[in-house]
Amino acid sequence: MSQPSITTPNSGKKELKTPDIFSQVAGVNAAGQPTLLKVEDDGSLALTGNFSVGSVDVTNVGIHDAVNNRDLVISANGVQVDVKASVLPTGAATQATLASIDGKTPALGAAAKAASVPVTIANDQTVPVSVTSLPLPTGAATAANQATEITGLAQLHTDLVAPTPAGTNVIGKVGIDLTANTVQLGAGAATIGKVTFDALPAGTNTIGSIAPTPATLAHSTAYEASRIVKASPGTLISISGYNSGPAQFIQLHDSATLPANGSAPVKIIAVPSQSNFSIDVPLTGIPFAAGIVVCNSSTGPTKTIGSADIYFTAVSI
């Protein structure tokens, strides 16, 4: 149905004619006087200043804030708010998209130390741990080293249970049972191989006794200044004699021949004139590497041969 119109005589323009039945929306101003409300060109209601709306039964209500450029739409689907500008303070943290938020969230799963987030484990919590490498010292027990040890133990077991091969193999100290011709480890019948002993020939052969080396006696047959007791390595058992001359020294030299004057002796004693003498010798004797020579001397520390006035008696081996 078309809207009736009227023509204004002065302007010649057609204007809408007010229908016979219509509703007029009005409000109350600050003075309490009724005031008609204005409608914008797009048909929206223009509101200025403070206002309140009571109970209105409408399908859709739209409110536009021209000062702050904001819209509020109330419909059957709820309230729709259109924010034209953020009311957050300057410098506040904002994110344009969820993707930008995800970029700042640490990734899940294994990562390098620099990209990982420290984790605090409760003291009553048990957490399984998977370790790819351990900071163990060199040579520490690992699965690889244990395999090597197992191989070594297996070889040792093989060597222990195998018979001892013939030859000069020695296993510590063993007892020998001469009556059974066996070598045993302690009491019992356990044996390591068998040893056969040849019978000793008849005679005076012994096992354990040692025949002493016969001693050799060397002595003067007249007064002399020196005597070679032994011209090879040996041990002096005893030496004594008589000095028929003045007080002087008796010297022992480690030599196979009579040493030259000035030689240092192995041992010296001072002998009074016309007196007997003897040189103390330990029970095991005095060893000489080259030979044994005894002589007189007018000086102690070095040899200065004297006159033929000594009678010597010596025993050596």
PDB file of C-alpha atoms in Angstrom:
ATOM      1  CA  MET A   1       0.000   0.000   0.000  1.00  0.00           C
ATOM      2  CA  SER A   2       1.481   3.356  -1.068  1.00  0.00           C
ATOM      3  CA  GLN A   3       2.023   6.157   1.365  1.00  0.00           C
ATOM      4  CA  PRO A   4      -0.291   9.222   0.719  1.00  0.00           C
ATOM      5  CA  SER A   5       1.514  12.418  -0.099  1.00  0.00           C
ATOM      6  CA  ILE A   6       0.760  16.151  -0.227  1.00  0.00           C
ATOM      7  CA  THR A   7       2.236  18.939  -2.302  1.00  0.00           C
ATOM      8  CA  THR A   8       3.411  22.104  -0.624  1.00  0.00           C
ATOM      9  CA  PRO A   9       2.129  25.091  -2.654  1.00  0.00           C
ATOM     10  CA  ASN A  10       5.088  27.318  -2.016  1.00  0.00           C
ATOM     11  CA  SER A  11       7.831  24.750  -2.767  1.00  0.00           C
ATOM     12  CA  GLY A  12       6.158  22.471  -5.237  1.00  0.00           C
ATOM     13  CA  LYS A  13       7.786  19.455  -3.465  1.00  0.00           C
ATOM     14  CA  LYS A  14       5.909  16.367  -2.541  1.00  0.00           C
ATOM     15  CA  GLU A  15       6.033  15.484   1.138  1.00  0.00           C
ATOM     16  CA  LEU A  16       4.735  12.499   3.039  1.00  0.00           C
ATOM     17  CA  LYS A  17       1.325  12.911   4.414  1.00  0.00           C
ATOM     18  CA  THR A  18       0.903  11.972   8.023  1.00  0.00           C
ATOM     19  CA  PRO A  19      -1.157   8.827   8.256  1.00  0.00           C
ATOM     20  CA  ASP A  20      -4.410   8.927  10.134  1.00  0.00           C
ATOM     21  CA  ILE A  21      -3.150   6.357  12.637  1.00  0.00           C
ATOM     22  CA  PHE A  22       0.447   6.403  13.817  1.00  0.00           C
ATOM     23  CA  SER A  23       2.587   6.328  16.963  1.00  0.00           C
ATOM     24  CA  GLN A  24       4.751   9.195  17.998  1.00  0.00           C
ATOM     25  CA  VAL A  25       7.862   8.448  20.204  1.00  0.00           C
ATOM     26  CA  ALA A  26       8.756  11.201  22.615  1.00  0.00           C
ATOM     27  CA  GLY A  27      10.883  11.702  25.664  1.00  0.00           C
ATOM     28  CA  VAL A  28      11.237  14.156  28.497  1.00  0.00           C
ATOM     29  CA  ASN A  29      13.932  16.826  28.549  1.00  0.00           C
ATOM     30  CA  ALA A  30      15.821  18.131  31.585  1.00  0.00           C
ATOM     31  CA  ALA A  31      12.996  20.565  32.318  1.00  0.00           C
ATOM     32  CA  GLY A  32      10.481  17.737  32.377  1.00  0.00           C
ATOM     33  CA  GLN A  33       8.821  18.787  29.161  1.00  0.00           C
ATOM     34  CA  PRO A  34       7.909  16.194  26.469  1.00  0.00           C
ATOM     35  CA  THR A  35      10.274  16.216  23.502  1.00  0.00           C
ATOM     36  CA  LEU A  36       9.985  14.312  20.234  1.00  0.00           C
ATOM     37  CA  LEU A  37      12.829  11.987  19.349  1.00  0.00           C
ATOM     38  CA  LYS A  38      14.705  12.391  16.046  1.00  0.00           C
ATOM     39  CA  VAL A  39      15.351   9.731  13.487  1.00  0.00           C
ATOM     40  CA  GLU A  40      18.501   9.613  11.353  1.00  0.00           C
ATOM     41  CA  ASP A  41      18.435   9.353   7.537  1.00  0.00           C
ATOM     42  CA  ASP A  42      19.185   5.600   7.770  1.00  0.00           C
ATOM     43  CA  GLY A  43      16.110   5.176   9.992  1.00  0.00           C
ATOM     44  CA  SER A  44      18.035   4.766  13.263  1.00  0.00           C
ATOM     45  CA  LEU A  45      16.975   6.559  16.380  1.00  0.00           C
ATOM     46  CA  ALA A  46      19.217   9.518  17.274  1.00  0.00           C
ATOM     47  CA  LEU A  47      19.887   9.806  20.989  1.00  0.00           C
ATOM     48  CA  THR A  48      21.738  12.666  22.624  1.00  0.00           C
ATOM     49  CA  GLY A  49      22.612  13.039  26.325  1.00  0.00           C
ATOM     50  CA  ASN A  50      21.524  10.773  29.174  1.00  0.00           C
ATOM     51  CA  PHE A  51      18.438   8.636  28.659  1.00  0.00           C
ATOM     52  CA  SER A  52      16.765   5.522  29.946  1.00  0.00           C
ATOM     53  CA  VAL A  53      14.488   3.016  28.271  1.00  0.00           C
ATOM     54  CA  GLY A  54      11.860   1.096  30.118  1.00  0.00           C
ATOM     55  CA  SER A  55      10.359  -2.161  28.991  1.00  0.00           C
ATOM     56  CA  VAL A  56      10.252  -2.250  25.172  1.00  0.00           C
ATOM     57  CA  ASP A  57       8.839  -5.200  23.260  1.00  0.00           C
ATOM     58  CA  VAL A  58      10.766  -5.112  20.009  1.00  0.00           C
ATOM     59  CA  THR A  59      12.450  -7.706  17.847  1.00  0.00           C
ATOM     60  CA  ASN A  60      15.748  -5.851  17.302  1.00  0.00           C
ATOM     61  CA  VAL A  61      17.157  -2.775  19.016  1.00  0.00           C
ATOM     62  CA  GLY A  62      20.249  -0.998  17.758  1.00  0.00           C
ATOM     63  CA  ILE A  63      22.018   1.759  19.670  1.00  0.00           C
ATOM     64  CA  HIS A  64      24.832   3.811  18.102  1.00  0.00           C
ATOM     65  CA  ASP A  65      27.252   5.961  20.116  1.00  0.00           C
ATOM     66  CA  ALA A  66      28.249   8.644  17.610  1.00  0.00           C
ATOM     67  CA  VAL A  67      30.769  10.277  19.948  1.00  0.00           C
ATOM     68  CA  ASN A  68      32.833   7.155  20.587  1.00  0.00           C
ATOM     69  CA  ASN A  69      31.830   5.380  17.331  1.00  0.00           C
ATOM     70  CA  ARG A  70      30.439   2.304  19.092  1.00  0.00           C
ATOM     71  CA  ASP A  71      27.376   0.123  18.370  1.00  0.00           C
ATOM     72  CA  LEU A  72      25.244  -2.030  20.639  1.00  0.00           C
ATOM     73  CA  VAL A  73      22.802  -4.455  18.986  1.00  0.00           C
ATOM     74  CA  ILE A  74      20.240  -6.426  20.977  1.00  0.00           C
ATOM     75  CA  SER A  75      18.514  -9.179  19.067  1.00  0.00           C
ATOM     76  CA  ALA A  76      16.853 -12.505  19.610  1.00  0.00           C
ATOM     77  CA  ASN A  77      20.364 -14.072  19.448  1.00  0.00           C
ATOM     78  CA  GLY A  78      21.668 -12.006  22.326  1.00  0.00           C
ATOM     79  CA  VAL A  79      23.752  -8.853  22.711  1.00  0.00           C
ATOM     80  CA  GLN A  80      26.297  -8.013  20.022  1.00  0.00           C
ATOM     81  CA  VAL A  81      28.995  -5.492  20.953  1.00  0.00           C
ATOM     82  CA  ASP A  82      31.034  -3.775  18.242  1.00  0.00           C
ATOM     83  CA  VAL A  83      34.154  -2.207  19.690  1.00  0.00           C
ATOM     84  CA  LYS A  84      35.639   0.320  17.298  1.00  0.00           C
ATOM     85  CA  ALA A  85      38.627   1.222  19.436  1.00  0.00           C
ATOM     86  CA  SER A  86      40.455  -0.567  22.296  1.00  0.00           C
ATOM     87  CA  VAL A  87      40.018   0.841  25.777  1.00  0.00           C
ATOM     88  CA  LEU A  88      43.251  -0.835  27.013  1.00  0.00           C
ATOM     89  CA  PRO A  89      45.867   1.520  28.487  1.00  0.00           C
ATOM     90  CA  THR A  90      48.922   2.466  26.449  1.00  0.00           C
ATOM     91  CA  GLY A  91      51.568  -0.287  26.470  1.00  0.00           C
ATOM     92  CA  ALA A  92      49.166  -3.024  27.591  1.00  0.00           C
ATOM     93  CA  ALA A  93      49.937  -6.581  26.331  1.00  0.00           C
ATOM     94  CA  THR A  94      47.831  -7.491  23.326  1.00  0.00           C
ATOM     95  CA  GLN A  95      47.819 -10.243  20.726  1.00  0.00           C
ATOM     96  CA  ALA A  96      46.256  -9.867  17.287  1.00  0.00           C
ATOM     97  CA  THR A  97      45.729 -13.612  16.655  1.00  0.00           C
ATOM     98  CA  LEU A  98      45.868 -16.945  18.478  1.00  0.00           C
ATOM     99  CA  ALA A  99      48.788 -17.937  16.242  1.00  0.00           C
ATOM    100  CA  SER A 100      50.904 -15.157  17.707  1.00  0.00           C
ATOM    101  CA  ILE A 101      50.075 -16.466  21.198  1.00  0.00           C
ATOM    102  CA  ASP A 102      51.074 -19.992  20.165  1.00  0.00           C
ATOM    103  CA  GLY A 103      54.417 -18.654  18.967  1.00  0.00           C
ATOM    104  CA  LYS A 104      55.211 -17.505  22.490  1.00  0.00           C
ATOM    105  CA  THR A 105      54.178 -20.776  24.141  1.00  0.00           C
ATOM    106  CA  PRO A 106      57.049 -23.327  24.602  1.00  0.00           C
ATOM    107  CA  ALA A 107      56.742 -26.342  22.309  1.00  0.00           C
ATOM    108  CA  LEU A 108      55.910 -29.691  23.854  1.00  0.00           C
ATOM    109  CA  GLY A 109      58.255 -32.688  23.677  1.00  0.00           C
ATOM    110  CA  ALA A 110      62.028 -33.115  23.868  1.00  0.00           C
ATOM    111  CA  ALA A 111      64.152 -30.058  23.124  1.00  0.00           C
ATOM    112  CA  ALA A 112      67.632 -28.698  23.681  1.00  0.00           C
ATOM    113  CA  LYS A 113      68.498 -27.207  27.054  1.00  0.00           C
ATOM    114  CA  ALA A 114      68.216 -23.603  25.807  1.00  0.00           C
ATOM    115  CA  ALA A 115      64.670 -24.241  24.492  1.00  0.00           C
ATOM    116  CA  SER A 116      63.437 -26.265  27.476  1.00  0.00           C
ATOM    117  CA  VAL A 117      61.388 -25.143  30.450  1.00  0.00           C
ATOM    118  CA  PRO A 118      62.668 -26.267  33.896  1.00  0.00           C
ATOM    119  CA  VAL A 119      60.436 -28.862  35.528  1.00  0.00           C
ATOM    120  CA  THR A 120      59.919 -29.182  39.268  1.00  0.00           C
ATOM    121  CA  ILE A 121      59.183 -32.716  40.473  1.00  0.00           C
ATOM    122  CA  ALA A 122      57.397 -33.237  43.770  1.00  0.00           C
ATOM    123  CA  ASN A 123      59.397 -34.988  46.482  1.00  0.00           C
ATOM    124  CA  ASP A 124      56.754 -37.728  46.688  1.00  0.00           C
ATOM    125  CA  GLN A 125      56.549 -38.258  42.926  1.00  0.00           C
ATOM    126  CA  THR A 126      58.264 -40.989  40.891  1.00  0.00           C
ATOM    127  CA  VAL A 127      59.101 -40.075  37.309  1.00  0.00           C
ATOM    128  CA  PRO A 128      60.657 -42.484  34.748  1.00  0.00           C
ATOM    129  CA  VAL A 129      63.819 -41.041  33.217  1.00  0.00           C
ATOM    130  CA  SER A 130      65.330 -41.938  29.834  1.00  0.00           C
ATOM    131  CA  VAL A 131      69.028 -41.084  29.520  1.00  0.00           C
ATOM    132  CA  THR A 132      70.799 -41.307  26.158  1.00  0.00           C
ATOM    133  CA  SER A 133      74.278 -40.787  27.632  1.00  0.00           C
ATOM    134  CA  LEU A 134      75.785 -40.605  31.112  1.00  0.00           C
ATOM    135  CA  PRO A 135      78.782 -38.533  32.273  1.00  0.00           C
ATOM    136  CA  LEU A 136      80.602 -41.646  33.517  1.00  0.00           C
ATOM    137  CA  PRO A 137      84.379 -41.557  33.943  1.00  0.00           C
ATOM    138  CA  THR A 138      86.600 -43.429  31.514  1.00  0.00           C
ATOM    139  CA  GLY A 139      86.568 -47.176  32.210  1.00  0.00           C
ATOM    140  CA  ALA A 140      83.400 -47.083  34.319  1.00  0.00           C
ATOM    141  CA  ALA A 141      81.143 -50.122  34.321  1.00  0.00           C
ATOM    142  CA  THR A 142      78.909 -50.051  31.245  1.00  0.00           C
ATOM    143  CA  ALA A 143      77.066 -52.689  29.269  1.00  0.00           C
ATOM    144  CA  ALA A 144      79.968 -52.907  26.816  1.00  0.00           C
ATOM    145  CA  ASN A 145      82.553 -53.319  29.560  1.00  0.00           C
ATOM    146  CA  GLN A 146      80.408 -55.908  31.328  1.00  0.00           C
ATOM    147  CA  ALA A 147      80.321 -57.971  28.149  1.00  0.00           C
ATOM    148  CA  THR A 148      84.125 -57.854  28.052  1.00  0.00           C
ATOM    149  CA  GLU A 149      84.316 -58.949  31.697  1.00  0.00           C
ATOM    150  CA  ILE A 150      81.886 -61.806  31.070  1.00  0.00           C
ATOM    151  CA  THR A 151      84.051 -63.016  28.189  1.00  0.00           C
ATOM    152  CA  GLY A 152      87.156 -62.839  30.390  1.00  0.00           C
ATOM    153  CA  LEU A 153      85.459 -64.760  33.211  1.00  0.00           C
ATOM    154  CA  ALA A 154      84.302 -67.436  30.795  1.00  0.00           C
ATOM    155  CA  GLN A 155      87.870 -67.868  29.532  1.00  0.00           C
ATOM    156  CA  LEU A 156      89.156 -68.045  33.105  1.00  0.00           C
ATOM    157  CA  HIS A 157      86.616 -70.761  33.888  1.00  0.00           C
ATOM    158  CA  THR A 158      87.733 -72.697  30.818  1.00  0.00           C
ATOM    159  CA  ASP A 159      91.390 -72.424  31.841  1.00  0.00           C
ATOM    160  CA  LEU A 160      90.695 -73.527  35.411  1.00  0.00           C
ATOM    161  CA  VAL A 161      88.777 -76.684  34.549  1.00  0.00           C
ATOM    162  CA  ALA A 162      91.102 -77.692  31.712  1.00  0.00           C
ATOM    163  CA  PRO A 163      94.039 -80.024  32.471  1.00  0.00           C
ATOM    164  CA  THR A 164      97.374 -78.340  33.128  1.00  0.00           C
ATOM    165  CA  PRO A 165      99.484 -78.749  29.978  1.00  0.00           C
ATOM    166  CA  ALA A 166     102.830 -80.528  30.101  1.00  0.00           C
ATOM    167  CA  GLY A 167     105.869 -78.350  30.618  1.00  0.00           C
ATOM    168  CA  THR A 168     107.082 -75.989  33.288  1.00  0.00           C
ATOM    169  CA  ASN A 169     103.694 -74.567  34.376  1.00  0.00           C
ATOM    170  CA  VAL A 170     103.706 -73.727  38.069  1.00  0.00           C
ATOM    171  CA  ILE A 171     100.634 -73.191  40.282  1.00  0.00           C
ATOM    172  CA  GLY A 172     101.949 -71.765  43.547  1.00  0.00           C
ATOM    173  CA  LYS A 173     103.315 -74.350  45.964  1.00  0.00           C
ATOM    174  CA  VAL A 174     102.161 -77.962  46.018  1.00  0.00           C
ATOM    175  CA  GLY A 175     102.701 -80.912  48.266  1.00  0.00           C
ATOM    176  CA  ILE A 176     104.470 -84.000  46.861  1.00  0.00           C
ATOM    177  CA  ASP A 177     103.434 -87.472  47.975  1.00  0.00           C
ATOM    178  CA  LEU A 178     106.465 -89.632  47.196  1.00  0.00           C
ATOM    179  CA  THR A 179     104.664 -92.855  48.133  1.00  0.00           C
ATOM    180  CA  ALA A 180     101.916 -92.392  45.543  1.00  0.00           C
ATOM    181  CA  ASN A 181     103.959 -90.570  42.904  1.00  0.00           C
ATOM    182  CA  THR A 182     101.381 -87.749  42.818  1.00  0.00           C
ATOM    183  CA  VAL A 183     101.355 -83.997  43.369  1.00  0.00           C
ATOM    184  CA  GLN A 184      98.494 -82.981  45.654  1.00  0.00           C
ATOM    185  CA  LEU A 185      96.926 -79.710  46.817  1.00  0.00           C
ATOM    186  CA  GLY A 186      96.449 -80.290  50.526  1.00  0.00           C
ATOM    187  CA  ALA A 187      94.631 -83.267  52.009  1.00  0.00           C
ATOM    188  CA  GLY A 188      92.480 -85.492  49.855  1.00  0.00           C
ATOM    189  CA  ALA A 189      92.763 -87.354  46.612  1.00  0.00           C
ATOM    190  CA  ALA A 190      92.697 -84.343  44.282  1.00  0.00           C
ATOM    191  CA  THR A 191      95.797 -84.323  42.089  1.00  0.00           C
ATOM    192  CA  ILE A 192      97.248 -82.163  39.348  1.00  0.00           C
ATOM    193  CA  GLY A 193      98.890 -84.550  36.945  1.00  0.00           C
ATOM    194  CA  LYS A 194     101.356 -87.194  38.079  1.00  0.00           C
ATOM    195  CA  VAL A 195     105.082 -87.067  38.647  1.00  0.00           C
ATOM    196  CA  THR A 196     107.367 -90.091  38.358  1.00  0.00           C
ATOM    197  CA  PHE A 197     110.597 -90.102  40.399  1.00  0.00           C
ATOM    198  CA  ASP A 198     113.669 -92.103  39.510  1.00  0.00           C
ATOM    199  CA  ALA A 199     115.017 -94.322  42.280  1.00  0.00           C
ATOM    200  CA  LEU A 200     118.211 -93.088  43.948  1.00  0.00           C
ATOM    201  CA  PRO A 201     121.238 -95.297  43.283  1.00  0.00           C
ATOM    202  CA  ALA A 202     122.701 -97.245  46.155  1.00  0.00           C
ATOM    203  CA  GLY A 203     125.423 -95.484  48.095  1.00  0.00           C
ATOM    204  CA  THR A 204     125.732 -92.419  50.295  1.00  0.00           C
ATOM    205  CA  ASN A 205     123.575 -90.057  48.241  1.00  0.00           C
ATOM    206  CA  THR A 206     121.465 -87.862  50.488  1.00  0.00           C
ATOM    207  CA  ILE A 207     118.763 -85.258  49.976  1.00  0.00           C
ATOM    208  CA  GLY A 208     119.037 -82.302  52.343  1.00  0.00           C
ATOM    209  CA  SER A 209     122.603 -82.583  53.656  1.00  0.00           C
ATOM    210  CA  ILE A 210     125.508 -80.538  52.254  1.00  0.00           C
ATOM    211  CA  ALA A 211     129.119 -81.692  52.280  1.00  0.00           C
ATOM    212  CA  PRO A 212     131.403 -78.830  53.488  1.00  0.00           C
ATOM    213  CA  THR A 213     134.199 -77.524  51.285  1.00  0.00           C
ATOM    214  CA  PRO A 214     137.558 -78.718  52.617  1.00  0.00           C
ATOM    215  CA  ALA A 215     139.675 -75.947  54.227  1.00  0.00           C
ATOM    216  CA  THR A 216     143.227 -75.146  53.086  1.00  0.00           C
ATOM    217  CA  LEU A 217     146.123 -74.493  55.472  1.00  0.00           C
ATOM    218  CA  ALA A 218     148.871 -72.059  54.499  1.00  0.00           C
ATOM    219  CA  HIS A 219     151.881 -71.316  56.804  1.00  0.00           C
ATOM    220  CA  SER A 220     155.451 -70.059  56.822  1.00  0.00           C
ATOM    221  CA  THR A 221     158.456 -72.368  56.901  1.00  0.00           C
ATOM    222  CA  ALA A 222     160.736 -69.548  58.008  1.00  0.00           C
ATOM    223  CA  TYR A 223     160.438 -65.885  59.020  1.00  0.00           C
ATOM    224  CA  GLU A 224     159.122 -63.894  56.079  1.00  0.00           C
ATOM    225  CA  ALA A 225     157.606 -60.469  55.303  1.00  0.00           C
ATOM    226  CA  SER A 226     154.508 -61.746  53.386  1.00  0.00           C
ATOM    227  CA  ARG A 227     152.554 -64.832  52.320  1.00  0.00           C
ATOM    228  CA  ILE A 228     149.977 -65.567  49.612  1.00  0.00           C
ATOM    229  CA  VAL A 229     147.340 -67.548  51.550  1.00  0.00           C
ATOM    230  CA  LYS A 230     145.197 -68.169  48.441  1.00  0.00           C
ATOM    231  CA  ALA A 231     145.806 -67.041  44.858  1.00  0.00           C
ATOM    232  CA  SER A 232     142.081 -67.203  43.920  1.00  0.00           C
ATOM    233  CA  PRO A 233     138.772 -66.015  45.414  1.00  0.00           C
ATOM    234  CA  GLY A 234     138.119 -67.520  48.826  1.00  0.00           C
ATOM    235  CA  THR A 235     137.158 -67.009  52.457  1.00  0.00           C
ATOM    236  CA  LEU A 236     139.635 -66.527  55.300  1.00  0.00           C
ATOM    237  CA  ILE A 237     138.713 -68.688  58.276  1.00  0.00           C
ATOM    238  CA  SER A 238     141.571 -67.804  60.685  1.00  0.00           C
ATOM    239  CA  ILE A 239     145.056 -66.246  60.785  1.00  0.00           C
ATOM    240  CA  SER A 240     147.686 -66.001  63.510  1.00  0.00           C
ATOM    241  CA  GLY A 241     151.496 -65.752  63.837  1.00  0.00           C
ATOM    242  CA  TYR A 242     154.594 -64.499  65.658  1.00  0.00           C
ATOM    243  CA  ASN A 243     156.447 -61.194  65.272  1.00  0.00           C
ATOM    244  CA  SER A 244     160.175 -61.635  65.944  1.00  0.00           C
ATOM    245  CA  GLY A 245     160.997 -58.042  64.928  1.00  0.00           C
ATOM    246  CA  PRO A 246     160.083 -54.549  66.190  1.00  0.00           C
ATOM    247  CA  ALA A 247     156.530 -53.315  66.704  1.00  0.00           C
ATOM    248  CA  GLN A 248     154.782 -53.110  63.336  1.00  0.00           C
ATOM    249  CA  PHE A 249     151.478 -53.679  61.456  1.00  0.00           C
ATOM    250  CA  ILE A 250     150.016 -56.872  59.970  1.00  0.00           C
ATOM    251  CA  GLN A 251     147.862 -56.250  56.861  1.00  0.00           C
ATOM    252  CA  LEU A 252     145.353 -58.339  54.847  1.00  0.00           C
ATOM    253  CA  HIS A 253     144.994 -57.564  51.100  1.00  0.00           C
ATOM    254  CA  ASP A 254     142.356 -58.727  48.566  1.00  0.00           C
ATOM    255  CA  SER A 255     144.732 -59.797  45.800  1.00  0.00           C
ATOM    256  CA  ALA A 256     146.034 -62.930  44.084  1.00  0.00           C
ATOM    257  CA  THR A 257     149.630 -61.559  44.205  1.00  0.00           C
ATOM    258  CA  LEU A 258     151.664 -59.399  46.594  1.00  0.00           C
ATOM    259  CA  PRO A 259     150.430 -55.816  46.028  1.00  0.00           C
ATOM    260  CA  ALA A 260     152.795 -52.882  45.530  1.00  0.00           C
ATOM    261  CA  ASN A 261     153.807 -50.522  48.334  1.00  0.00           C
ATOM    262  CA  GLY A 262     151.160 -47.866  48.879  1.00  0.00           C
ATOM    263  CA  SER A 263     148.219 -50.260  48.415  1.00  0.00           C
ATOM    264  CA  ALA A 264     145.394 -50.025  50.950  1.00  0.00           C
ATOM    265  CA  PRO A 265     144.697 -53.193  52.966  1.00  0.00           C
ATOM    266  CA  VAL A 266     141.336 -54.808  53.754  1.00  0.00           C
ATOM    267  CA  LYS A 267     142.203 -55.126  57.461  1.00  0.00           C
ATOM    268  CA  ILE A 268     145.140 -54.142  59.743  1.00  0.00           C
ATOM    269  CA  ILE A 269     146.219 -54.851  63.344  1.00  0.00           C
ATOM    270  CA  ALA A 270     149.098 -53.414  65.386  1.00  0.00           C
ATOM    271  CA  VAL A 271     151.548 -56.008  66.722  1.00  0.00           C
ATOM    272  CA  PRO A 272     154.038 -55.378  69.544  1.00  0.00           C
ATOM    273  CA  SER A 273     157.669 -56.465  69.114  1.00  0.00           C
ATOM    274  CA  GLN A 274     158.514 -60.115  69.708  1.00  0.00           C
ATOM    275  CA  SER A 275     154.916 -61.209  70.386  1.00  0.00           C
ATOM    276  CA  ASN A 276     152.228 -63.556  69.154  1.00  0.00           C
ATOM    277  CA  PHE A 277     149.216 -62.152  67.248  1.00  0.00           C
ATOM    278  CA  SER A 278     145.882 -63.270  65.731  1.00  0.00           C
ATOM    279  CA  ILE A 279     143.245 -61.501  63.675  1.00  0.00           C
ATOM    280  CA  ASP A 280     139.592 -61.786  64.695  1.00  0.00           C
ATOM    281  CA  VAL A 281     137.552 -63.454  61.959  1.00  0.00           C
ATOM    282  CA  PRO A 282     133.720 -63.817  62.090  1.00  0.00           C
ATOM    283  CA  LEU A 283     132.184 -67.280  62.187  1.00  0.00           C
ATOM    284  CA  THR A 284     131.274 -67.085  58.517  1.00  0.00           C
ATOM    285  CA  GLY A 285     134.814 -65.950  57.597  1.00  0.00           C
ATOM    286  CA  ILE A 286     136.067 -62.941  55.607  1.00  0.00           C
ATOM    287  CA  PRO A 287     135.390 -63.188  51.852  1.00  0.00           C
ATOM    288  CA  PHE A 288     138.040 -62.110  49.311  1.00  0.00           C
ATOM    289  CA  ALA A 289     137.082 -61.583  45.672  1.00  0.00           C
ATOM    290  CA  ALA A 290     140.563 -61.896  44.073  1.00  0.00           C
ATOM    291  CA  GLY A 291     142.775 -63.728  46.572  1.00  0.00           C
ATOM    292  CA  ILE A 292     144.143 -63.592  50.124  1.00  0.00           C
ATOM    293  CA  VAL A 293     147.554 -61.996  50.923  1.00  0.00           C
ATOM    294  CA  VAL A 294     149.020 -61.251  54.379  1.00  0.00           C
ATOM    295  CA  CYS A 295     152.123 -59.109  55.021  1.00  0.00           C
ATOM    296  CA  ASN A 296     153.880 -56.836  57.541  1.00  0.00           C
ATOM    297  CA  SER A 297     154.142 -53.067  57.139  1.00  0.00           C
ATOM    298  CA  SER A 298     155.790 -50.167  58.907  1.00  0.00           C
ATOM    299  CA  THR A 299     152.726 -48.020  58.122  1.00  0.00           C
ATOM    300  CA  GLY A 300     149.080 -48.785  58.887  1.00  0.00           C
ATOM    301  CA  PRO A 301     146.783 -47.291  56.196  1.00  0.00           C
ATOM    302  CA  THR A 302     149.026 -48.231  53.271  1.00  0.00           C
ATOM    303  CA  LYS A 303     151.514 -51.009  52.614  1.00  0.00           C
ATOM    304  CA  THR A 304     155.219 -50.380  53.322  1.00  0.00           C
ATOM    305  CA  ILE A 305     156.780 -53.821  53.363  1.00  0.00           C
ATOM    306  CA  GLY A 306     159.021 -54.617  56.345  1.00  0.00           C
ATOM    307  CA  SER A 307     161.763 -57.158  57.093  1.00  0.00           C
ATOM    308  CA  ALA A 308     161.427 -60.969  56.964  1.00  0.00           C
ATOM    309  CA  ASP A 309     160.618 -61.371  60.685  1.00  0.00           C
ATOM    310  CA  ILE A 310     157.039 -62.813  60.757  1.00  0.00           C
ATOM    311  CA  TYR A 311     155.860 -66.403  60.936  1.00  0.00           C
ATOM    312  CA  PHE A 312     152.304 -66.739  59.465  1.00  0.00           C
ATOM    313  CA  THR A 313     149.603 -69.493  59.895  1.00  0.00           C
ATOM    314  CA  ALA A 314     146.278 -69.162  57.983  1.00  0.00           C
ATOM    315  CA  VAL A 315     143.248 -71.335  57.133  1.00  0.00           C
ATOM    316  CA  SER A 316     140.960 -70.580  54.164  1.00  0.00           C
ATOM    317  CA  ILE A 317     138.405 -72.174  51.915  1.00  0.00           C
TER     318      ILE A 317
END
